Short mmCIF file of C-alpha atoms and ligand atoms in Angstrom, two decimals:
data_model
loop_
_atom_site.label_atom_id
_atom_site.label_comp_id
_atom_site.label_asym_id
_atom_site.label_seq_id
_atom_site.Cartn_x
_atom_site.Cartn_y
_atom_site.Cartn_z
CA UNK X 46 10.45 -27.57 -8.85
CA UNK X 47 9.25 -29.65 -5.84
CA UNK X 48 11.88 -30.03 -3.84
CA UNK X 49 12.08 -26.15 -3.95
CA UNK X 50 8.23 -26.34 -2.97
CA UNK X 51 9.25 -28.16 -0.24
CA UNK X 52 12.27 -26.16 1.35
CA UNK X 53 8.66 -23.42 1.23
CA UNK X 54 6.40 -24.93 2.72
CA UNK X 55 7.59 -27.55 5.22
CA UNK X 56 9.82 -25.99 7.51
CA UNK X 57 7.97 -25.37 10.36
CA UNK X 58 7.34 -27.78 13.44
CA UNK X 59 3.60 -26.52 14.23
CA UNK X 60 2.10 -23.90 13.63
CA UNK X 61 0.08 -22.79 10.62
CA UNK X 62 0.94 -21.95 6.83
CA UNK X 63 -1.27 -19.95 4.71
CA UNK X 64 -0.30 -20.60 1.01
CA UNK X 65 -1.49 -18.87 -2.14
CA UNK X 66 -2.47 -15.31 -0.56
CA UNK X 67 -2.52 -12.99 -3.59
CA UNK X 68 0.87 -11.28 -4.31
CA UNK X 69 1.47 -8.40 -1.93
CA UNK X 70 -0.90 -9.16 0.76
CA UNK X 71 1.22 -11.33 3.34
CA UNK X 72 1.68 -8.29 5.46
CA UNK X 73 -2.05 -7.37 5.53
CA UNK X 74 -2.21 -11.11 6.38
CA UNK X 75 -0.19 -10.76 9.96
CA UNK X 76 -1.24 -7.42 10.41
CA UNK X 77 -4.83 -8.70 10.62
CA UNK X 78 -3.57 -11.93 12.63
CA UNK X 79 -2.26 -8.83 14.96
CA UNK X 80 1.03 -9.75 14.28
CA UNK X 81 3.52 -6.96 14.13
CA UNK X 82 6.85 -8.84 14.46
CA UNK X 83 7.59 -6.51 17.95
CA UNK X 84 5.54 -8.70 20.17
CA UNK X 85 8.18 -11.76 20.56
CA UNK X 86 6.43 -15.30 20.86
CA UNK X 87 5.58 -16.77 16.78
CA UNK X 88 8.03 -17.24 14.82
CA UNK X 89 7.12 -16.11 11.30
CA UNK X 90 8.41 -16.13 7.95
CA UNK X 91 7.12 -14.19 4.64
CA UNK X 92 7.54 -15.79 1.37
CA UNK X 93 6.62 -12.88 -1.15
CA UNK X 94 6.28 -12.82 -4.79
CA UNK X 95 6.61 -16.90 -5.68
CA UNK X 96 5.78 -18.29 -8.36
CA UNK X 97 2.51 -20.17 -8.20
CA UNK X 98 0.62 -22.29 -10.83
CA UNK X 99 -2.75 -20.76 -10.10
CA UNK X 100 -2.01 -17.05 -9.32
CA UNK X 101 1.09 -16.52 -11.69
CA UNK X 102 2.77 -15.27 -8.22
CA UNK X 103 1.76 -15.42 -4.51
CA UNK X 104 3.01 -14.71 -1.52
CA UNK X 105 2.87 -17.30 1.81
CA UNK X 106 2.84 -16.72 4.94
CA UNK X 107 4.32 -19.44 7.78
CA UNK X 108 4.02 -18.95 11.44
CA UNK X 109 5.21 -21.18 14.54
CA UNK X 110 3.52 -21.96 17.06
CA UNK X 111 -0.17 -20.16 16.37
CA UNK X 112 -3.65 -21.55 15.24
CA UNK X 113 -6.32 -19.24 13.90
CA UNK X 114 -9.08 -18.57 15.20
CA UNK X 115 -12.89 -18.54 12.99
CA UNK X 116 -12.67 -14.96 13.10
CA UNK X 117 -8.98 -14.71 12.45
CA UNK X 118 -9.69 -17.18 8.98
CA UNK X 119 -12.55 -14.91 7.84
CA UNK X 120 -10.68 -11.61 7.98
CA UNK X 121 -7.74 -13.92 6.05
CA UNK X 122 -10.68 -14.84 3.77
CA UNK X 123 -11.74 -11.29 3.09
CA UNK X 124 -8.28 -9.96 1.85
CA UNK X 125 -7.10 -13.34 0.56
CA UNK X 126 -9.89 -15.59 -0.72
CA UNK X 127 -7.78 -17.51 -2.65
CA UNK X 128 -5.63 -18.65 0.37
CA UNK X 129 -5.37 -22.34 1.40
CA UNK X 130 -4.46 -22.77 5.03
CA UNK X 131 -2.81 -25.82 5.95
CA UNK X 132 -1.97 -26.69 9.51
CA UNK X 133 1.06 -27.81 10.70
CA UNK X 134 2.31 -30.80 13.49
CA UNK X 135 5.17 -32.73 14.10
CA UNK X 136 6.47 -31.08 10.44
CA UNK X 137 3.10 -32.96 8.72
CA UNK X 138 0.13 -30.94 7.10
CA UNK X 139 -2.22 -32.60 9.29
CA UNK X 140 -5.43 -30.46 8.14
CA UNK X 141 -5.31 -27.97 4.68
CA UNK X 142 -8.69 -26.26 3.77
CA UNK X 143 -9.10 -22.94 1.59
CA UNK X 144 -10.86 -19.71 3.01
CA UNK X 145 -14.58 -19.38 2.70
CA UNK X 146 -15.44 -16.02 2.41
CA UNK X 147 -18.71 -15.55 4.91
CA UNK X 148 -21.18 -13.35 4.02
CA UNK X 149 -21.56 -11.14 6.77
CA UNK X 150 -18.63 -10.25 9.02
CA UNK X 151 -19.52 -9.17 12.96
CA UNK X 152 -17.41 -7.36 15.40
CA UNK X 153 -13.68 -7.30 13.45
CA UNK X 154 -13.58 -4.44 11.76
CA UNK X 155 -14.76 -0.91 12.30
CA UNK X 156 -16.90 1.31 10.06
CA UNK X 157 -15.09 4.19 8.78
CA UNK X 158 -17.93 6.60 9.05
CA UNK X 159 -17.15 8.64 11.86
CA UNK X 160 -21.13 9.18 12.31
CA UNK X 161 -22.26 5.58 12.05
CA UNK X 162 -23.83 4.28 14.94
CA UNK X 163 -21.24 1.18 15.48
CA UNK X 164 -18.62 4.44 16.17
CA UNK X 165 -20.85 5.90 19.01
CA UNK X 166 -18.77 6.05 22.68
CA UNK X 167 -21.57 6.17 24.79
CA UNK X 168 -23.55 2.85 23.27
CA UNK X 169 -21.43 0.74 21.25
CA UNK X 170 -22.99 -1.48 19.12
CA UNK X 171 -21.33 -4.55 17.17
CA UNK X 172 -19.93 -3.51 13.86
CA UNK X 173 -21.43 -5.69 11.01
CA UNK X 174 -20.98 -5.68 7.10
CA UNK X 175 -22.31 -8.00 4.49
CA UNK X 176 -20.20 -8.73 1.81
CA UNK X 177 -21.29 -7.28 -1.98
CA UNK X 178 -18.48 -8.87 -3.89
CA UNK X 179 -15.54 -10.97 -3.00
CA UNK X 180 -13.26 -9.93 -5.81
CA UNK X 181 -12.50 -7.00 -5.82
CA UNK X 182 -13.96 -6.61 -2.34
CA UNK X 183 -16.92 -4.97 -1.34
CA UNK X 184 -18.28 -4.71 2.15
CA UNK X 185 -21.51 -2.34 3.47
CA UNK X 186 -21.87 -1.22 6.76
CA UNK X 187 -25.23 -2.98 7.90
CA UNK X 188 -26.02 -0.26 10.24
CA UNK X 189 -25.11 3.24 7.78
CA UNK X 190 -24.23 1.78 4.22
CA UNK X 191 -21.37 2.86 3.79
CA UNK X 192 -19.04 0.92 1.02
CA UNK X 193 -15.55 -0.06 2.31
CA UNK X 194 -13.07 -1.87 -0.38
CA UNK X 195 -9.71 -3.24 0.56
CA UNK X 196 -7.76 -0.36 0.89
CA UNK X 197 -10.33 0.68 3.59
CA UNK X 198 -9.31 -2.76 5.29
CA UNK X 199 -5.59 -1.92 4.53
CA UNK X 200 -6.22 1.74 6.19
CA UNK X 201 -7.81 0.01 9.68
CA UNK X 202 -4.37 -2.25 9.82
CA UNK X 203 -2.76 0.18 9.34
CA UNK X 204 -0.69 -0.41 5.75
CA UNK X 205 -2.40 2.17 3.73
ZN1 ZN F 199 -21.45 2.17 9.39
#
């Protein structure tokens, strides 16, 4: 069991592994890191559907060579709050924290109503949501109140 933990998890140099994302999100993961796999650069690898003591199964998600950013672990909080992050040097964890999911989110996602006032051209104004409930997911639209759920998040990245 551990050492096949270990040929997981601690393969990569430096770079970042985010362990215990719920099963079938690693893709929303690195689409929401803005990672495509087209753009060259980080070297990434998916782990999907593993077995996990805490989530049954779980997917992981390893990439070389990146950090990520506040913003960057808050939209990984939103769609994976059970996620652990642990940061990678030298082949050592050298740092491993969960997510924290915050309770209002500014400027990293967009409102899907087409009228809100975030979505105006001529003055733009910061998106913001506050977050309802983390599980399932619920955010409002500060500005028009309009509910978006995960597969509205999935939708802006793209994956639904
Ligand atoms: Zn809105």
């Amino acid at each position: 069991m551990s050492s096949k933990r270990e040929l997981i998890i601690s393969k990569i140099r430096d770079g970042v592994v985010i362990d215990h994302i719920p099963a079938g999100r690693a893709l929303l993961v690195l689409r929401l890191l803005g990672i495509s796999g087209r753009e060259g650069g980080f070297r990434v690898a998916l782990v999907m559907n593993v077995e996990s003591r805490k989530l049954g199964i779980k997917d992981i998600v390893k990439i070389e060579g990146r950090e990520l950013t506040k913003d960057e672990l808050n939209l990984v909080a939103l769609v994976a709050p059970t996620a652990t992050v642990n940061i990678i040097r030298d082949y050592e964890v050298i740092s491993k924290f969960k997510v924290a999911i915050p309770d209002v989110i500014e400027g990293l996602l967009k409102c899907k109503n087409p009228r809100c006032i975030t979505n105006q051209q001529r003055e733009p104004i910061r998106s913001r949501f506050r977050v309802l409930s983390r599980e399932p997911l619920k955010l409002v639209c500060d500005y028009c109140g309009t509910i978006h759920e995960l597969n509205d998040i999935e939708k802006y990245f793209g994956l639904a």
